[in-house]
Amino acid sequence: GAVVSQHPSWVICKSGTSVKIECRSLDFQATTMFWYRQFPKQSLMLMATSNEGSKATYEQGVEKDKFLINHASLTLSTLTVTSAHPEDSSFYICSANGQNNQPQHFGDGTRLSIL
Amino acid sequence: QKEVEQNSGPLSVPEGAIASLNCTYSDRGSQSFFWYRQYSGKSPELIMFIYSNGDKEDGRFTAQLNKASQYVSLLIRDSQPSDSATYLCAAGVNDYKLSFGAGTTVTVRA
């Protein structure tokens, strides 16, 4: 089945640091990727939709200047959390849709802890 | 009103029993429906998807969709301790964006 790889799996860094998370589709071309955030004991909240070759579409309340998304190829999307603060600590998960209406498959997630 | 609603649980069932999970959605434009399983600390794993009214079976799992009632369910037969997890219901619209429910936590007692 479709495999989505996410890296890194765990990040601990100081407040003010910028953190980049990579999401790769390994065996298919992903025209669309999604970035989610999940706080403890809560459901997934969609942050943005990443489209290859165009600007990402952000959900209401998500700061596009803080969460930079780049989808430069059909197999890679990156999320950069700029000037991260403790309230940005969360579980960030990407997912990818292949072509032909295939269901979304998730990466393993990145647990971000800002000290 | 949340777009996708689930009973939060926890739902506790004995090993070998049937676990029944329910989900309702508010957007009548939703065309695709998914059940994901999420173990603690892990990312969601797709277990079932359904697009048409009726039942869809895959091994011990059966998804049921009733678009008129805006209702989706998941049955887990012969529940095993390894089925203990949080189950997320999701509804999709044309551009593949998914709205997730809060999840139902299932505990299978050995």
Tab-separated table of C-alpha atoms in Angstrom:
chain	number	residue	atom	x	y	z
A	1	GLY	CA	0.000	0.000	0.000
A	2	ALA	CA	0.880	3.675	-0.111
A	3	VAL	CA	3.677	4.694	2.226
A	4	VAL	CA	4.209	8.159	3.614
A	5	SER	CA	7.461	8.885	5.374
A	6	GLN	CA	7.794	11.713	7.862
A	7	HIS	CA	10.993	13.010	9.388
A	8	PRO	CA	12.053	13.663	12.080
A	9	SER	CA	9.914	11.611	14.423
A	10	TRP	CA	10.856	13.590	17.510
A	11	VAL	CA	12.222	17.093	18.032
A	12	ILE	CA	13.138	18.826	21.271
A	13	CYS	CA	14.443	22.351	20.962
A	14	LYS	CA	14.639	25.713	22.639
A	15	SER	CA	12.035	28.434	22.308
A	16	GLY	CA	12.683	30.646	19.288
A	17	THR	CA	14.104	27.877	17.143
A	18	SER	CA	12.674	27.135	13.700
A	19	VAL	CA	11.929	23.486	12.995
A	20	LYS	CA	11.482	21.843	9.589
A	21	ILE	CA	9.451	18.670	9.171
A	22	GLU	CA	9.571	16.643	5.964
A	23	CYS	CA	6.816	14.520	4.479
A	24	ARG	CA	7.587	12.203	1.582
A	25	SER	CA	5.440	9.879	-0.458
A	26	LEU	CA	7.598	6.828	-1.140
A	27	ASP	CA	5.790	4.801	-3.761
A	28	PHE	CA	3.375	7.212	-5.374
A	29	GLN	CA	3.128	10.796	-6.555
A	30	ALA	CA	1.206	12.961	-4.115
A	31	THR	CA	-0.388	15.942	-5.805
A	32	THR	CA	-1.928	16.958	-2.499
A	33	MET	CA	-0.582	16.619	1.011
A	34	PHE	CA	-2.157	17.659	4.278
A	35	TRP	CA	-0.667	18.844	7.535
A	36	TYR	CA	-2.436	18.151	10.802
A	37	ARG	CA	-1.779	18.959	14.415
A	38	GLN	CA	-2.973	16.876	17.329
A	39	PHE	CA	-2.859	17.939	20.971
A	40	PRO	CA	-3.039	15.265	23.695
A	41	LYS	CA	-6.385	13.474	23.870
A	42	GLN	CA	-7.803	15.590	21.061
A	43	SER	CA	-8.613	14.780	17.469
A	44	LEU	CA	-6.686	15.727	14.380
A	45	MET	CA	-6.979	19.354	13.358
A	46	LEU	CA	-6.218	20.180	9.747
A	47	MET	CA	-3.721	23.014	9.500
A	48	ALA	CA	-3.250	23.353	5.767
A	49	THR	CA	-3.556	21.705	2.386
A	50	SER	CA	-0.346	21.569	0.405
A	51	ASN	CA	-0.578	21.424	-3.392
A	52	GLU	CA	2.411	20.663	-5.566
A	53	GLY	CA	3.581	23.735	-7.429
A	54	SER	CA	1.218	26.204	-5.787
A	55	LYS	CA	0.659	27.973	-2.487
A	56	ALA	CA	-0.722	26.069	0.438
A	57	THR	CA	-4.260	26.664	1.626
A	58	TYR	CA	-4.410	27.348	5.331
A	59	GLU	CA	-7.323	26.647	7.637
A	60	GLN	CA	-8.895	29.457	9.582
A	61	GLY	CA	-6.837	30.461	12.584
A	62	VAL	CA	-3.565	28.983	11.308
A	63	GLU	CA	-0.853	31.589	10.800
A	64	LYS	CA	0.700	31.088	7.384
A	65	ASP	CA	3.771	33.143	8.307
A	66	LYS	CA	4.428	30.932	11.298
A	67	PHE	CA	3.779	27.591	9.633
A	68	LEU	CA	5.556	27.718	6.297
A	69	ILE	CA	4.657	24.995	3.824
A	70	ASN	CA	6.570	24.140	0.694
A	71	HIS	CA	5.487	21.441	-1.762
A	72	ALA	CA	8.231	21.645	-4.353
A	73	SER	CA	7.847	18.192	-5.877
A	74	LEU	CA	5.273	15.437	-6.228
A	75	THR	CA	6.934	13.457	-3.452
A	76	LEU	CA	7.945	16.048	-0.861
A	77	SER	CA	6.197	18.621	1.288
A	78	THR	CA	7.834	20.448	4.173
A	79	LEU	CA	6.367	22.247	7.164
A	80	THR	CA	8.561	24.773	8.936
A	81	VAL	CA	7.485	25.989	12.346
A	82	THR	CA	9.174	29.360	12.630
A	83	SER	CA	10.265	30.809	15.952
A	84	ALA	CA	8.619	27.978	17.825
A	85	HIS	CA	7.305	28.537	21.340
A	86	PRO	CA	6.108	26.096	24.014
A	87	GLU	CA	2.477	26.458	22.886
A	88	ASP	CA	3.539	25.033	19.508
A	89	SER	CA	4.459	21.763	21.191
A	90	SER	CA	2.235	19.132	19.615
A	91	PHE	CA	2.084	16.050	17.428
A	92	TYR	CA	2.334	17.093	13.782
A	93	ILE	CA	1.194	14.587	11.182
A	94	CYS	CA	1.201	14.752	7.412
A	95	SER	CA	-0.889	12.760	5.019
A	96	ALA	CA	-0.951	12.328	1.303
A	97	ASN	CA	-3.550	11.689	-1.343
A	98	GLY	CA	-2.395	9.858	-4.408
A	99	GLN	CA	-4.132	10.285	-7.726
A	100	ASN	CA	-7.391	8.598	-8.642
A	101	ASN	CA	-9.134	9.441	-5.376
A	102	GLN	CA	-6.994	7.171	-3.231
A	103	PRO	CA	-7.620	7.419	0.540
A	104	GLN	CA	-5.288	9.516	2.632
A	105	HIS	CA	-2.383	7.745	4.234
A	106	PHE	CA	-0.573	9.252	7.191
A	107	GLY	CA	3.066	9.606	8.019
A	108	ASP	CA	4.293	8.415	11.399
A	109	GLY	CA	4.068	11.912	12.852
A	110	THR	CA	6.545	14.290	14.450
A	111	ARG	CA	6.368	14.972	18.141
A	112	LEU	CA	7.578	18.531	18.707
A	113	SER	CA	8.546	19.685	22.182
A	114	ILE	CA	9.594	23.290	22.680
A	115	LEU	CA	11.343	24.043	25.940
B	1	GLN	CA	-22.088	21.892	15.592
B	2	LYS	CA	-19.099	19.741	14.816
B	3	GLU	CA	-18.899	18.398	11.284
B	4	VAL	CA	-18.240	14.846	12.408
B	5	GLU	CA	-19.405	13.540	15.759
B	6	GLN	CA	-18.543	10.347	17.576
B	7	ASN	CA	-19.203	9.000	21.039
B	8	SER	CA	-15.954	9.545	22.911
B	9	GLY	CA	-16.302	6.346	24.899
B	10	PRO	CA	-14.500	4.619	26.326
B	11	LEU	CA	-16.170	1.572	24.883
B	12	SER	CA	-15.210	-1.550	26.777
B	13	VAL	CA	-15.952	-4.961	25.286
B	14	PRO	CA	-14.860	-8.477	26.258
B	15	GLU	CA	-12.521	-10.379	23.994
B	16	GLY	CA	-14.418	-12.134	21.226
B	17	ALA	CA	-17.390	-9.754	21.346
B	18	ILE	CA	-18.544	-7.271	18.732
B	19	ALA	CA	-17.539	-3.637	19.147
B	20	SER	CA	-19.946	-1.177	17.536
B	21	LEU	CA	-18.815	2.357	16.772
B	22	ASN	CA	-21.053	5.145	15.519
B	23	CYS	CA	-20.451	8.381	13.682
B	24	THR	CA	-22.663	11.126	12.280
B	25	TYR	CA	-21.730	13.910	9.908
B	26	SER	CA	-23.354	17.241	9.126
B	27	ASP	CA	-22.143	18.045	5.601
B	28	ARG	CA	-24.473	16.401	3.086
B	29	GLY	CA	-21.858	17.075	0.425
B	30	SER	CA	-19.544	14.498	1.973
B	31	GLN	CA	-18.869	11.704	-0.470
B	32	SER	CA	-16.218	9.554	1.156
B	33	PHE	CA	-16.011	8.124	4.627
B	34	PHE	CA	-13.125	6.600	6.484
B	35	TRP	CA	-12.310	4.790	9.672
B	36	TYR	CA	-8.819	5.150	11.079
B	37	ARG	CA	-7.317	3.374	14.059
B	38	GLN	CA	-4.870	5.275	16.238
B	39	TYR	CA	-2.790	3.663	18.935
B	40	SER	CA	-1.556	5.876	21.737
B	41	GLY	CA	1.365	8.003	20.599
B	42	LYS	CA	1.102	6.827	17.007
B	43	SER	CA	-0.345	8.295	13.837
B	44	PRO	CA	-3.692	7.111	12.414
B	45	GLU	CA	-3.815	3.976	10.319
B	46	LEU	CA	-6.489	3.539	7.652
B	47	ILE	CA	-8.617	0.454	8.272
B	48	MET	CA	-11.751	0.993	6.175
B	49	PHE	CA	-13.229	3.366	3.656
B	50	ILE	CA	-16.711	3.435	2.157
B	51	TYR	CA	-18.295	5.542	-0.543
B	52	SER	CA	-21.699	3.943	-1.203
B	53	ASN	CA	-24.718	3.266	0.955
B	54	GLY	CA	-24.793	-0.156	2.525
B	55	ASP	CA	-22.241	-2.449	4.085
B	56	LYS	CA	-18.614	-3.073	3.266
B	57	GLU	CA	-16.761	-5.933	4.889
B	58	ASP	CA	-13.032	-6.457	5.237
B	59	GLY	CA	-12.000	-9.311	7.481
B	60	ARG	CA	-13.319	-8.681	10.986
B	61	PHE	CA	-14.355	-5.120	10.119
B	62	THR	CA	-17.655	-3.997	8.601
B	63	ALA	CA	-18.401	-0.399	7.710
B	64	GLN	CA	-21.963	0.733	7.201
B	65	LEU	CA	-23.055	3.928	5.496
B	66	ASN	CA	-26.477	5.541	5.422
B	67	LYS	CA	-26.324	8.841	3.578
B	68	ALA	CA	-29.980	9.648	4.163
B	69	SER	CA	-29.389	9.508	7.915
B	70	GLN	CA	-25.841	10.918	7.597
B	71	TYR	CA	-24.608	8.001	9.623
B	72	VAL	CA	-21.535	5.808	9.424
B	73	SER	CA	-20.708	2.886	11.655
B	74	LEU	CA	-17.930	0.391	12.181
B	75	LEU	CA	-18.357	-3.097	13.565
B	76	ILE	CA	-15.398	-5.049	14.854
B	77	ARG	CA	-16.191	-8.744	15.153
B	78	ASP	CA	-14.301	-11.168	17.379
B	79	SER	CA	-12.621	-8.254	19.150
B	80	GLN	CA	-9.033	-8.836	20.210
B	81	PRO	CA	-6.938	-7.011	22.816
B	82	SER	CA	-4.868	-5.667	19.923
B	83	ASP	CA	-7.983	-3.822	18.728
B	84	SER	CA	-7.747	-1.573	21.804
B	85	ALA	CA	-7.170	1.886	20.336
B	86	THR	CA	-8.915	5.108	19.439
B	87	TYR	CA	-11.000	4.900	16.284
B	88	LEU	CA	-11.384	8.044	14.227
B	89	CYS	CA	-14.249	8.596	11.831
B	90	ALA	CA	-13.625	10.971	8.941
B	91	ALA	CA	-15.771	12.414	6.175
B	92	GLY	CA	-14.333	13.737	2.937
B	93	VAL	CA	-15.475	16.328	0.452
B	94	ASN	CA	-14.569	16.809	-3.207
B	95	ASP	CA	-11.066	18.154	-2.669
B	96	TYR	CA	-10.146	15.250	-0.434
B	97	LYS	CA	-10.117	17.352	2.705
B	98	LEU	CA	-11.155	15.225	5.657
B	99	SER	CA	-13.051	16.286	8.734
B	100	PHE	CA	-12.306	14.077	11.705
B	101	GLY	CA	-14.409	13.175	14.669
B	102	ALA	CA	-12.934	13.326	18.149
B	103	GLY	CA	-12.489	9.561	18.183
B	104	THR	CA	-13.907	6.689	20.209
B	105	THR	CA	-11.586	4.864	22.565
B	106	VAL	CA	-12.103	1.108	22.555
B	107	THR	CA	-10.785	-1.219	25.227
B	108	VAL	CA	-10.988	-4.967	24.664
B	109	ARG	CA	-10.838	-6.890	27.942
B	110	ALA	CA	-8.974	-10.177	27.829
